[in-house]
mmCIF file of C-alpha atoms in Angstrom:
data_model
loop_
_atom_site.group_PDB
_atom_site.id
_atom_site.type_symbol
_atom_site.label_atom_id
_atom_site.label_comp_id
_atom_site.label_asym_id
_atom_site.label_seq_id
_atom_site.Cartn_x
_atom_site.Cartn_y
_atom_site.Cartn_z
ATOM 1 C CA UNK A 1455 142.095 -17.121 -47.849
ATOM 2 C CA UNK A 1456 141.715 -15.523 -44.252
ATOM 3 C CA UNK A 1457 142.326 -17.330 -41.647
ATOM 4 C CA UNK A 1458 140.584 -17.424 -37.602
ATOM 5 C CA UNK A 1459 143.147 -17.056 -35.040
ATOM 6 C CA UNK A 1460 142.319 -17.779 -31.129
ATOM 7 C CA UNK A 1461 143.650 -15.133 -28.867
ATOM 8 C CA UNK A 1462 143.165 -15.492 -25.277
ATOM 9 C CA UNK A 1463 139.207 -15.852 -25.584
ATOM 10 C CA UNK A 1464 138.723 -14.288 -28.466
ATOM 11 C CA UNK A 1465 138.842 -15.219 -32.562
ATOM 12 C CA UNK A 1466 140.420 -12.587 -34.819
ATOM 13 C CA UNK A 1467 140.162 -12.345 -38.671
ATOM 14 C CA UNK A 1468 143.918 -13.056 -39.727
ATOM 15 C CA UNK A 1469 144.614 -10.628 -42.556
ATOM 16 C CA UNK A 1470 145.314 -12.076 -46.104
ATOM 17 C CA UNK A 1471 148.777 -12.045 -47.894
ATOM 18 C CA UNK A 1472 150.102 -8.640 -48.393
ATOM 19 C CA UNK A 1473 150.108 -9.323 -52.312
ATOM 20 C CA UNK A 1474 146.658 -9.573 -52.347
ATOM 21 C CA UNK A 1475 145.440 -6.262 -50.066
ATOM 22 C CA UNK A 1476 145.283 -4.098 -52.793
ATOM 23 C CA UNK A 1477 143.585 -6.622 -55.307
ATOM 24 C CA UNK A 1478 140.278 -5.214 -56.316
ATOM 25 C CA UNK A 1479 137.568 -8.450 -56.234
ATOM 26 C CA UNK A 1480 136.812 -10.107 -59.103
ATOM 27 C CA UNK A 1481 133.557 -8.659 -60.593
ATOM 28 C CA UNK A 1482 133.393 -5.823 -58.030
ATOM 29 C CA UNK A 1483 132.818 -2.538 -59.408
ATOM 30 C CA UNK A 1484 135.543 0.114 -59.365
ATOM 31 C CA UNK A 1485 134.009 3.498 -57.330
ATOM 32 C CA UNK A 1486 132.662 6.138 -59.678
ATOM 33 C CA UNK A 1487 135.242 8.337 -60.350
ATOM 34 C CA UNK A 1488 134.550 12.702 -59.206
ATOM 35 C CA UNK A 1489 134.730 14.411 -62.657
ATOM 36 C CA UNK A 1490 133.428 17.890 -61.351
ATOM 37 C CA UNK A 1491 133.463 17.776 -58.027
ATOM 38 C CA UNK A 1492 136.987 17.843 -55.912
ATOM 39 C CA UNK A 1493 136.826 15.186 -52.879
ATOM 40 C CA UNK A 1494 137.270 16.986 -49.631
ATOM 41 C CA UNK A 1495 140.124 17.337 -47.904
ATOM 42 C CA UNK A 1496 138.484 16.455 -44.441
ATOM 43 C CA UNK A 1497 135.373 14.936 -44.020
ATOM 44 C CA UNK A 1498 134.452 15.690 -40.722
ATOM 45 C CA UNK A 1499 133.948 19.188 -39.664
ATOM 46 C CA UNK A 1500 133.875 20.102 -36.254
ATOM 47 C CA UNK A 1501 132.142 22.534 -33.848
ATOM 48 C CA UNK A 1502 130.332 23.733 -31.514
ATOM 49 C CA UNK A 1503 126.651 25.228 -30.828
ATOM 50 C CA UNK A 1504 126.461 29.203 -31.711
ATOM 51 C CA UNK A 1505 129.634 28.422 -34.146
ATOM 52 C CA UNK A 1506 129.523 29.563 -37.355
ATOM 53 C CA UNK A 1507 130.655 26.459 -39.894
ATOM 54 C CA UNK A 1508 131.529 25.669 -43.361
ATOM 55 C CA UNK A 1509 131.040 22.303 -45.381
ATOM 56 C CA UNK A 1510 133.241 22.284 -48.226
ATOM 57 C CA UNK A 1511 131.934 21.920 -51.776
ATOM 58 C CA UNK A 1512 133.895 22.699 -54.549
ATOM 59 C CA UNK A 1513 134.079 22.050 -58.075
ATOM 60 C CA UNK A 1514 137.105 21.626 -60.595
ATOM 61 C CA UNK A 1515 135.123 22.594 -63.370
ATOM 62 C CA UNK A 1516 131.806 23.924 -64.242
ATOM 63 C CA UNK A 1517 129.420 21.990 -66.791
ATOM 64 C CA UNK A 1518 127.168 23.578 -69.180
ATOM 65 C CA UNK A 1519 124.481 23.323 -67.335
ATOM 66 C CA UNK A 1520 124.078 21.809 -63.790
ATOM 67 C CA UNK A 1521 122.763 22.371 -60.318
ATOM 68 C CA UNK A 1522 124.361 22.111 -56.721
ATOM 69 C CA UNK A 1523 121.515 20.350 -53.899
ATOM 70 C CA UNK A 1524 122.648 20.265 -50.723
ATOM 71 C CA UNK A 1525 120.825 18.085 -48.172
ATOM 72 C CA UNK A 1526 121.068 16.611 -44.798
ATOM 73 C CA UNK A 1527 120.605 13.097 -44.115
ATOM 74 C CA UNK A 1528 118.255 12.068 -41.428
ATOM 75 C CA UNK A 1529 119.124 8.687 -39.940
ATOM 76 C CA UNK A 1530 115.574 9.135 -37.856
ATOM 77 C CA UNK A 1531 113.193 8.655 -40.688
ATOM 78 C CA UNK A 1532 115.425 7.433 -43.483
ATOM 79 C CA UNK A 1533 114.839 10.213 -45.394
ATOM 80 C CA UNK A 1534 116.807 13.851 -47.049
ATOM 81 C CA UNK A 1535 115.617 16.730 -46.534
ATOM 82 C CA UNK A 1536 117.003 19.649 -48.723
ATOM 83 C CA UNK A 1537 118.596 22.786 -47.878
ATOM 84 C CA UNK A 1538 119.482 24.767 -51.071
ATOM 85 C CA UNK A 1539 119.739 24.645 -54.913
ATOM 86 C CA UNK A 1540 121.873 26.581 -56.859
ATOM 87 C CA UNK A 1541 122.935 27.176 -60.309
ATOM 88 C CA UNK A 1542 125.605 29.013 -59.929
ATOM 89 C CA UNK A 1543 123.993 32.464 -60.183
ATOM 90 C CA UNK A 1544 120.817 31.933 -58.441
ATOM 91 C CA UNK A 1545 119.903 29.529 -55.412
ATOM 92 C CA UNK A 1546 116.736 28.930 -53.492
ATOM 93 C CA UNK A 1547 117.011 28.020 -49.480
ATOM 94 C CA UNK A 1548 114.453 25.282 -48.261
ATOM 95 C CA UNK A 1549 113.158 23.736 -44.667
ATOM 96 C CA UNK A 1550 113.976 24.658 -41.041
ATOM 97 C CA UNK A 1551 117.877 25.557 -41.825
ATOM 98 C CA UNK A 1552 116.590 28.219 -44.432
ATOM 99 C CA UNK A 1553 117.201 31.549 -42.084
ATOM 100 C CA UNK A 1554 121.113 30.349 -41.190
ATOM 101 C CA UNK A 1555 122.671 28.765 -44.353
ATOM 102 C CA UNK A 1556 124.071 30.326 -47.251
ATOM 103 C CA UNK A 1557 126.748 29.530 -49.848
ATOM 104 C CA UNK A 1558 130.024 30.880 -49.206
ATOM 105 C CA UNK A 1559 131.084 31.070 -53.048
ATOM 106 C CA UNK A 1560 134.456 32.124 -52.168
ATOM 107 C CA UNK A 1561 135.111 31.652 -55.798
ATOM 108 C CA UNK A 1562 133.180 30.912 -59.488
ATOM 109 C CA UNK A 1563 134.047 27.223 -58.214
ATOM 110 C CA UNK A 1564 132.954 27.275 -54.576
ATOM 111 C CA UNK A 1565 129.331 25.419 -53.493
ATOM 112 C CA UNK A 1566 130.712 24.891 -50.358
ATOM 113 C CA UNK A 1567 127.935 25.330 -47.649
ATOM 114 C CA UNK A 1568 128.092 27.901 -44.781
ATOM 115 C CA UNK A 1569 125.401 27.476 -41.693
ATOM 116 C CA UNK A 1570 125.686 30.241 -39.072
ATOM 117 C CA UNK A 1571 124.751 29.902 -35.201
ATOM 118 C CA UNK A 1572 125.254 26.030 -35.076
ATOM 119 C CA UNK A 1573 122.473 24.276 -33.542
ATOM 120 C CA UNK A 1574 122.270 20.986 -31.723
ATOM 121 C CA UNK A 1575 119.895 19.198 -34.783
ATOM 122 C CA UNK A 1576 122.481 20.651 -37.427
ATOM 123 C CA UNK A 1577 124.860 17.977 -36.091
ATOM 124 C CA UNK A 1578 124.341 14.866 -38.323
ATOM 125 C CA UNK A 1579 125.624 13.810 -42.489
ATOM 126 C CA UNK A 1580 125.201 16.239 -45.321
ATOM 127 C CA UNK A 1581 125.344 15.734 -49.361
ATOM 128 C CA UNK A 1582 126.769 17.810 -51.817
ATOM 129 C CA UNK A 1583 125.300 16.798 -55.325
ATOM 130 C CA UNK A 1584 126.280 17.833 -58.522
ATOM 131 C CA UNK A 1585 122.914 17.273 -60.855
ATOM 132 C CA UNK A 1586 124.126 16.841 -64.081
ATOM 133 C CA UNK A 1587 121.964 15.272 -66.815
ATOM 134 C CA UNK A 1588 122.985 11.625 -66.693
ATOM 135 C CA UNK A 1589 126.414 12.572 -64.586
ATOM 136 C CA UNK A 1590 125.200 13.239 -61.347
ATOM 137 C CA UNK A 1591 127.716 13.025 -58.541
ATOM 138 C CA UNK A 1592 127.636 14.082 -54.928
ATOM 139 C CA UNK A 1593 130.373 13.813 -51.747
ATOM 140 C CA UNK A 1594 128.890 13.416 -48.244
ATOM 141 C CA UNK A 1595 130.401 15.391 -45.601
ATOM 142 C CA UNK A 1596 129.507 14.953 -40.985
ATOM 143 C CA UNK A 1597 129.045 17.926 -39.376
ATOM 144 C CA UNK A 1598 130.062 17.174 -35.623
ATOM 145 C CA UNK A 1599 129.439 19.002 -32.705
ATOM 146 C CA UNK A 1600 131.843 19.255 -29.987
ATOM 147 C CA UNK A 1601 129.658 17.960 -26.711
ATOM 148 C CA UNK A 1602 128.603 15.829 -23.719
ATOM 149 C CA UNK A 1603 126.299 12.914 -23.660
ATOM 150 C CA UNK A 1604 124.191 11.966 -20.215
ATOM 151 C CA UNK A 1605 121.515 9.542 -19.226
ATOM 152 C CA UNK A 1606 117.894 10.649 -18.140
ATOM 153 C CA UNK A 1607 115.125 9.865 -16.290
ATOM 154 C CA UNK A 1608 112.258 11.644 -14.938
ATOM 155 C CA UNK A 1609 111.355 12.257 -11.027
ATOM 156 C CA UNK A 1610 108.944 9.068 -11.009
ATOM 157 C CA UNK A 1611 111.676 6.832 -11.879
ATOM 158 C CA UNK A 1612 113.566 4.506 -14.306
ATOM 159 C CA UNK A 1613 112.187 2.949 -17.485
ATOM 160 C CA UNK A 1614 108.856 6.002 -18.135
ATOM 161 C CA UNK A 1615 109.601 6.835 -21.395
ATOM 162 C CA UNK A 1616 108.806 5.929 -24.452
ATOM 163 C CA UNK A 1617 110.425 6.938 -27.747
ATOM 164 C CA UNK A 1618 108.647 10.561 -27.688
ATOM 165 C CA UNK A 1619 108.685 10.803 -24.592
ATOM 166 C CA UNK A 1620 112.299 11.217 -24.356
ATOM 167 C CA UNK A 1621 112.573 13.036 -27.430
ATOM 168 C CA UNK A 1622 110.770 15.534 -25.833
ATOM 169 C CA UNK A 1623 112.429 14.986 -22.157
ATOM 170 C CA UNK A 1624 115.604 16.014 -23.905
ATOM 171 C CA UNK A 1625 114.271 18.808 -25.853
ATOM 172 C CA UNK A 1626 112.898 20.238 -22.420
ATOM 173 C CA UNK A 1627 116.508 20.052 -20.647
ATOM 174 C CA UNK A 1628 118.280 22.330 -23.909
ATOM 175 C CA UNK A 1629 119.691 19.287 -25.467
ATOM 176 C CA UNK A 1630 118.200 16.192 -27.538
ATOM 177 C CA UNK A 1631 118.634 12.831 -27.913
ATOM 178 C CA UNK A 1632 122.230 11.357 -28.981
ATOM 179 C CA UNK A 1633 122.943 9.957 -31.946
ATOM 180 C CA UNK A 1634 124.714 5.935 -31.968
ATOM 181 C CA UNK A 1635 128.283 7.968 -32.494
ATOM 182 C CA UNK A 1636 127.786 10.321 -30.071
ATOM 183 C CA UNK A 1637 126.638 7.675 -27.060
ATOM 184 C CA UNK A 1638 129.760 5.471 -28.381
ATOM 185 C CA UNK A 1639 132.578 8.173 -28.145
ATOM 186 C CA UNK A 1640 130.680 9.096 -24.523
ATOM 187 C CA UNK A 1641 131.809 5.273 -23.480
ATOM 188 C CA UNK A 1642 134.849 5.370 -24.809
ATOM 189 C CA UNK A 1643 135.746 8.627 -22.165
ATOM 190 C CA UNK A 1644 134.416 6.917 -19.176
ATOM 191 C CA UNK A 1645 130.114 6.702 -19.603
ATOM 192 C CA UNK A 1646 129.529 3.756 -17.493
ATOM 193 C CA UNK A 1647 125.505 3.292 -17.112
ATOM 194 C CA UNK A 1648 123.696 0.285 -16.645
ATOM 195 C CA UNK A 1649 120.010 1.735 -17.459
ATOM 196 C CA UNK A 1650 118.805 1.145 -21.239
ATOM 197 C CA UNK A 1651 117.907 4.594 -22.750
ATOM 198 C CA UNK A 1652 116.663 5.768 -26.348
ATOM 199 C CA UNK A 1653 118.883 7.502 -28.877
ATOM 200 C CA UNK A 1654 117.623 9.585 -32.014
ATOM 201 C CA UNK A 1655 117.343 6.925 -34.645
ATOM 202 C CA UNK A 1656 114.750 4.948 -32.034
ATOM 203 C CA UNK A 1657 117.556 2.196 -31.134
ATOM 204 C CA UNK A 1658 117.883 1.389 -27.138
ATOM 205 C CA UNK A 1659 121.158 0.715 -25.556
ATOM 206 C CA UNK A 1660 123.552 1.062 -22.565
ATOM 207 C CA UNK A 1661 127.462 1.465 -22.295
ATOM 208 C CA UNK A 1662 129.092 -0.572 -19.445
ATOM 209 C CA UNK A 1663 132.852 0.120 -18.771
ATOM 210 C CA UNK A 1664 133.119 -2.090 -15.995
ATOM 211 C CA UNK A 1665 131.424 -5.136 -16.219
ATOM 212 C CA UNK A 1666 129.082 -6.898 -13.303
ATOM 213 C CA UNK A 1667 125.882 -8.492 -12.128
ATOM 214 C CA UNK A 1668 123.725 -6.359 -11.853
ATOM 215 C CA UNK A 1669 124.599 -4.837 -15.814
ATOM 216 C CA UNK A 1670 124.580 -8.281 -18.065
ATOM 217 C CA UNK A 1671 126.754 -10.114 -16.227
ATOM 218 C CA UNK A 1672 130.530 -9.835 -14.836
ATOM 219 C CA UNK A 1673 131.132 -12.234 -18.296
ATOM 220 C CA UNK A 1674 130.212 -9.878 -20.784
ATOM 221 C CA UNK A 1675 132.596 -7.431 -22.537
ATOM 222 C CA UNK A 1676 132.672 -3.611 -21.976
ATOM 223 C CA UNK A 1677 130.805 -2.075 -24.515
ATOM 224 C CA UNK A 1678 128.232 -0.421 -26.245
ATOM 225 C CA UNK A 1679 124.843 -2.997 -25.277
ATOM 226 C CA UNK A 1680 121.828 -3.142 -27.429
ATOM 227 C CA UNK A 1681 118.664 -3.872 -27.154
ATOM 228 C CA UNK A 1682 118.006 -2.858 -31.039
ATOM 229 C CA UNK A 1683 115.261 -0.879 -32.803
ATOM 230 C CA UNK A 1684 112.267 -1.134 -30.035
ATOM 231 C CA UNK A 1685 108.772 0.145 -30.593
ATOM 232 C CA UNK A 1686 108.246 3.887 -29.993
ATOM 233 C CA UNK A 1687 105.052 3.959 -28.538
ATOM 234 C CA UNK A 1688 104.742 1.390 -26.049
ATOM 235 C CA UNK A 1689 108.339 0.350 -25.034
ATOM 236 C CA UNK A 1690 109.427 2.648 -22.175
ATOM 237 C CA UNK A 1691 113.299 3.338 -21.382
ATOM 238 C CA UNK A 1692 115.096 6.120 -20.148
ATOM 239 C CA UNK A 1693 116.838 8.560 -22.620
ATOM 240 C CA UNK A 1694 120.566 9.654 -23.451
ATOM 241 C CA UNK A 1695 120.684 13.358 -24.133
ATOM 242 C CA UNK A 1696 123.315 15.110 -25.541
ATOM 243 C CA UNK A 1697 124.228 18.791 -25.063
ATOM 244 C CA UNK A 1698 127.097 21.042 -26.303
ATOM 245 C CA UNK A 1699 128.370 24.658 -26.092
ATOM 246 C CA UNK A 1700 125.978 27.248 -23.872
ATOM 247 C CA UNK A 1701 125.889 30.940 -25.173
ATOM 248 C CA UNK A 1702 125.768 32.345 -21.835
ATOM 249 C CA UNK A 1703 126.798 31.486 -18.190
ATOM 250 C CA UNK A 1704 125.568 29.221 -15.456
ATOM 251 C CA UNK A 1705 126.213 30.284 -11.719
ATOM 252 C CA UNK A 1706 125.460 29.298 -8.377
ATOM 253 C CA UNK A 1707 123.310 31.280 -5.821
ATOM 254 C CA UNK A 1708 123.853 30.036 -1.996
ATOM 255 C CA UNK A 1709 120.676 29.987 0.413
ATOM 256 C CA UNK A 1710 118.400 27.268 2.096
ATOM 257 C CA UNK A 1711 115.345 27.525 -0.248
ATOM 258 C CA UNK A 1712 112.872 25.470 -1.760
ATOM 259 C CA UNK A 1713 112.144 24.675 -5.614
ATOM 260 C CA UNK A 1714 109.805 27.811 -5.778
ATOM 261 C CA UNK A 1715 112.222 30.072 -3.940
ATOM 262 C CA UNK A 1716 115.121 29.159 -5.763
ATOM 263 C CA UNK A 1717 113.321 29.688 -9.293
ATOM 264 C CA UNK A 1718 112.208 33.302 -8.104
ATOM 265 C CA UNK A 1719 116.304 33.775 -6.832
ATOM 266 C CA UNK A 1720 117.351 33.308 -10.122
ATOM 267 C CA UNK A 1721 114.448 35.678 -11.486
ATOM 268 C CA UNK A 1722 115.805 38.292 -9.403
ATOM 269 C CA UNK A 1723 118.864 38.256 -10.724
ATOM 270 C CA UNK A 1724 117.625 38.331 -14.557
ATOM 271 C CA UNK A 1725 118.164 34.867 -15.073
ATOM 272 C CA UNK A 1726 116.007 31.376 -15.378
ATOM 273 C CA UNK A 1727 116.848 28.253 -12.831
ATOM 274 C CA UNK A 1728 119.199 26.346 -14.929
ATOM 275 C CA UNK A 1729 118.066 23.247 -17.395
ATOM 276 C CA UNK A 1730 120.262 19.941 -16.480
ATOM 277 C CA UNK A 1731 122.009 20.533 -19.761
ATOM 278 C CA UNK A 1732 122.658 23.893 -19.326
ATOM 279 C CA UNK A 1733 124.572 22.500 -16.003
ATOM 280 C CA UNK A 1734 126.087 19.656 -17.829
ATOM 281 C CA UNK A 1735 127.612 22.033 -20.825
ATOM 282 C CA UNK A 1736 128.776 24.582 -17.888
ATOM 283 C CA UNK A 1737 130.521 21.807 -16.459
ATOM 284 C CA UNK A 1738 131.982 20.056 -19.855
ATOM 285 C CA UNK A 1739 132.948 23.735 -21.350
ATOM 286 C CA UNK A 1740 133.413 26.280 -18.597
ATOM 287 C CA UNK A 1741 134.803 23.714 -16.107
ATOM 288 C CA UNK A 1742 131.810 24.770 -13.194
ATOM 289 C CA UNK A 1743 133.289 22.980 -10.567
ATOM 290 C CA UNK A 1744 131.299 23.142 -6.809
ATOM 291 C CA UNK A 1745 130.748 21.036 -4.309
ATOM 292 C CA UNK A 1746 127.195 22.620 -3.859
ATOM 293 C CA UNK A 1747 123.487 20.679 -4.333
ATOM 294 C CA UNK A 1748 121.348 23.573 -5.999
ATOM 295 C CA UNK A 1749 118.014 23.219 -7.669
ATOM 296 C CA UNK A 1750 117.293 22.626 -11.604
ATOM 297 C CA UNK A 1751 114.165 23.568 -13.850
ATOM 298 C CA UNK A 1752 113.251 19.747 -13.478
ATOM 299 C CA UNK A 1753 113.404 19.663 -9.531
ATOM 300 C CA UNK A 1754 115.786 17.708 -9.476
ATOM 301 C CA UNK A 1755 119.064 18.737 -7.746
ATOM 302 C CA UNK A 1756 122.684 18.143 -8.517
ATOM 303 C CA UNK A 1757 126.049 19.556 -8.696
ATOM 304 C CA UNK A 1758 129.241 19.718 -11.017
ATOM 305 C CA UNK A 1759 132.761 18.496 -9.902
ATOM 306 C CA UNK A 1760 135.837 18.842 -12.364
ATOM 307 C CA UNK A 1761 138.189 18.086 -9.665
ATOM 308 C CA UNK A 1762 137.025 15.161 -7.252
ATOM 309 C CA UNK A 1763 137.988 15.295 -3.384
ATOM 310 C CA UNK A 1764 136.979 13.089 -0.731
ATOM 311 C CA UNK A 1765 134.442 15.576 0.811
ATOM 312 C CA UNK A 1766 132.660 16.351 -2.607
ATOM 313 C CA UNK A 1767 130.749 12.983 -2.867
ATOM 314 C CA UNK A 1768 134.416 10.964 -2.381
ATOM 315 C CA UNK A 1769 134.095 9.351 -6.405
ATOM 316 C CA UNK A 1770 137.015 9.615 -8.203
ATOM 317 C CA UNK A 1771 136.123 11.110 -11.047
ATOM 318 C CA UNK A 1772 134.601 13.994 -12.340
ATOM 319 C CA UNK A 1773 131.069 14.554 -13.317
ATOM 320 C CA UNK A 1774 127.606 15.924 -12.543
ATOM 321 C CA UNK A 1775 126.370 14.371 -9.427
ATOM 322 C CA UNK A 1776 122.845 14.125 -8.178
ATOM 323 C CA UNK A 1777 120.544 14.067 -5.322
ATOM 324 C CA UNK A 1778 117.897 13.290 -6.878
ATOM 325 C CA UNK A 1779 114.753 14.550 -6.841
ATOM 326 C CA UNK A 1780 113.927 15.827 -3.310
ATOM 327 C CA UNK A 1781 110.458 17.446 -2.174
ATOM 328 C CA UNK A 1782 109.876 20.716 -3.576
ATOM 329 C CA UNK A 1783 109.393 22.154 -0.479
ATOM 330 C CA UNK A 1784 112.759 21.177 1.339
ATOM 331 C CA UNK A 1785 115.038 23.993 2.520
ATOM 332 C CA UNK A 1786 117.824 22.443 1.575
ATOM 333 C CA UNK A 1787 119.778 23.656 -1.314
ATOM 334 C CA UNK A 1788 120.820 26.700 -3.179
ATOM 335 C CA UNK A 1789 120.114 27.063 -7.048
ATOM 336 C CA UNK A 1790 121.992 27.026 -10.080
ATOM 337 C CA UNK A 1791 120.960 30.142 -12.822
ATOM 338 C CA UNK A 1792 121.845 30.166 -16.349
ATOM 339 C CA UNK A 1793 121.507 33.595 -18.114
ATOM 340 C CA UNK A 1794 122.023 34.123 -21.674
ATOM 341 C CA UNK A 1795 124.215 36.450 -23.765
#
């Protein structure tokens, strides 16, 4: 029997008698055992955008006849969308992630799934079924992207979006809306933001670090805060975006020009103004660290710090700070560039 303990303010689960942790319930079905395929080793792989990685798939021995399916899980629309089928000496590519996956088939054995220049949508849960006749049997594997997560709005304010909206307001900025796991590791390295903001699978939240009024309450944990699955069309929130590795270079250009000017500085130089999560990523990856405002692709205008001092906005930690979004037409700021490679 388990038993409630009170600590401090809170109730724990007590956890039962040592003799019995290992006791499988009575009437609860022992987990199908892998006869062909080998259980991976890891199964999380990690990366980053423009990577080139490998999901592992292998078999310890071949059947007479079978098939290998991969697919990818999508947690948006409950649904799996496939991504190859092979018999061993033939396959056949399907969907979107057709032109950069292939099977590595190291070996007679080896199904395991290779997808080359890693792209933020690849990041999510992938299957590797055996079909078999009557003993099919799959492992599931999480392809995760090394990244950032950051809260969005638009220039008219908090709250605009809804669902699609922000979809598409991430999209716009080179990144896309975070998953649950992404938003939840991003609190648990410092995101502190009151405003509620979509993620991918259409669920609104907000992650508080340090609790107070204005945010729930000063008597509410820190955490992850939900508001639950909300309706896409008409509810309106801000979004959390997440980015990861750039494959090319943000940099700053000094002056005292306005939105239009700085867009045409960074022309001249062969480059596009810079997308907030092409400044975010520069900062996370390449450590961009100035103390300069400069102009972004959505007009608004911010600046990266990776080591805080009193006379670069005085916070103590690190982060992409912003002005806002001033009038187009100040002469004001510089601009930050992002050109590819």
């Amino acid at each position: 029997m388990h038993r409630l303990l009170l600590l401090g303010s809170l109730w724990l689960l007590a956890a039962p008698p040592a003799s019995s942790i290992f006791q499988r319930p009575t009437g609860s079905p022992a987990p199908p055992r892998l006869q062909y395929l080998l259980e991976p080793l890891h199964a999380v792989v990690h990366t980053q955008r423009g990577a080139t990685a490998t999901l592992p798939c292998v078999l310890r021995a071949l059947p007479r006849n079978y098939r290998v399916k991969w697919s990818k899980v999508e947690p948006a629309n409950y649904r799996e969308s496939i991504i190859i089928i092979t018999n061993g000496l033939y396959h056949k590519n399907y969907g979107p992630l057709s032109p950069r996956v292939r099977l590595r088939h190291s070996h007679r054995y080896d199904a395991s799934l290779t997808i080359t220049d890693v792209a933020l949508e690849d990041e999510g849960r992938y299957r590797c079924q055996l079909v078999n006749g009557l003993e099919d049997e799959s492992v599931s594997l999480t392809l995760h992207l090394e990244g950032i997560v950051f809260p969005y709005q638009p220039s008219n304010g908090r709250y605009k979006f809804n669902y699609h909206e922000a979809k598409r307001a991430c999209e716009q900025q080179d990144s896309r809306l975070a998953t649950y796991q992404q938003l939840y590791k991003a609190w648990t390295e410092g995101l502190d933001w009151c405003n509620a903001g979509w993620i991918l699978d259409g669920t609104v939240h907000y992650p508080i670090i340090n609790s107070r009024e204005p945010c729930g309450g000063r008597l509410l944990l820190p955490g992850v805060r939900t508001y639950g699955a909300r309706d896409k069309q008409k509810d309106r929130f801000d979004a959390f975006c997440f980015t990861s590795a750039l494959q090319g270079q943000v940099y700053f250009i000094r002056g005292h020009l306005n939105f239009k000017e700085a867009g045409q500085a960074c022309h001249n130089h062969g480059a596009t103004i810079a997308k907030v999560g092409q400044l975010y990523s520069a900062w996370k990856f390449s450590q961009l660290d100035r103390c300069d405002g400069g102009w972004l692709a959505d007009g608004s205008v911010r600046y990266p710090i990776t080591t805080p001092r009193e006379r670069c906005g005085g916070l103590p930690d690190p982060g992409v700070r912003s002005f806002g979004f001033p009038s187009k037409e100040l002469r004001t700021y510089g601009t930050y560039c992002y050109v590819g490679k």
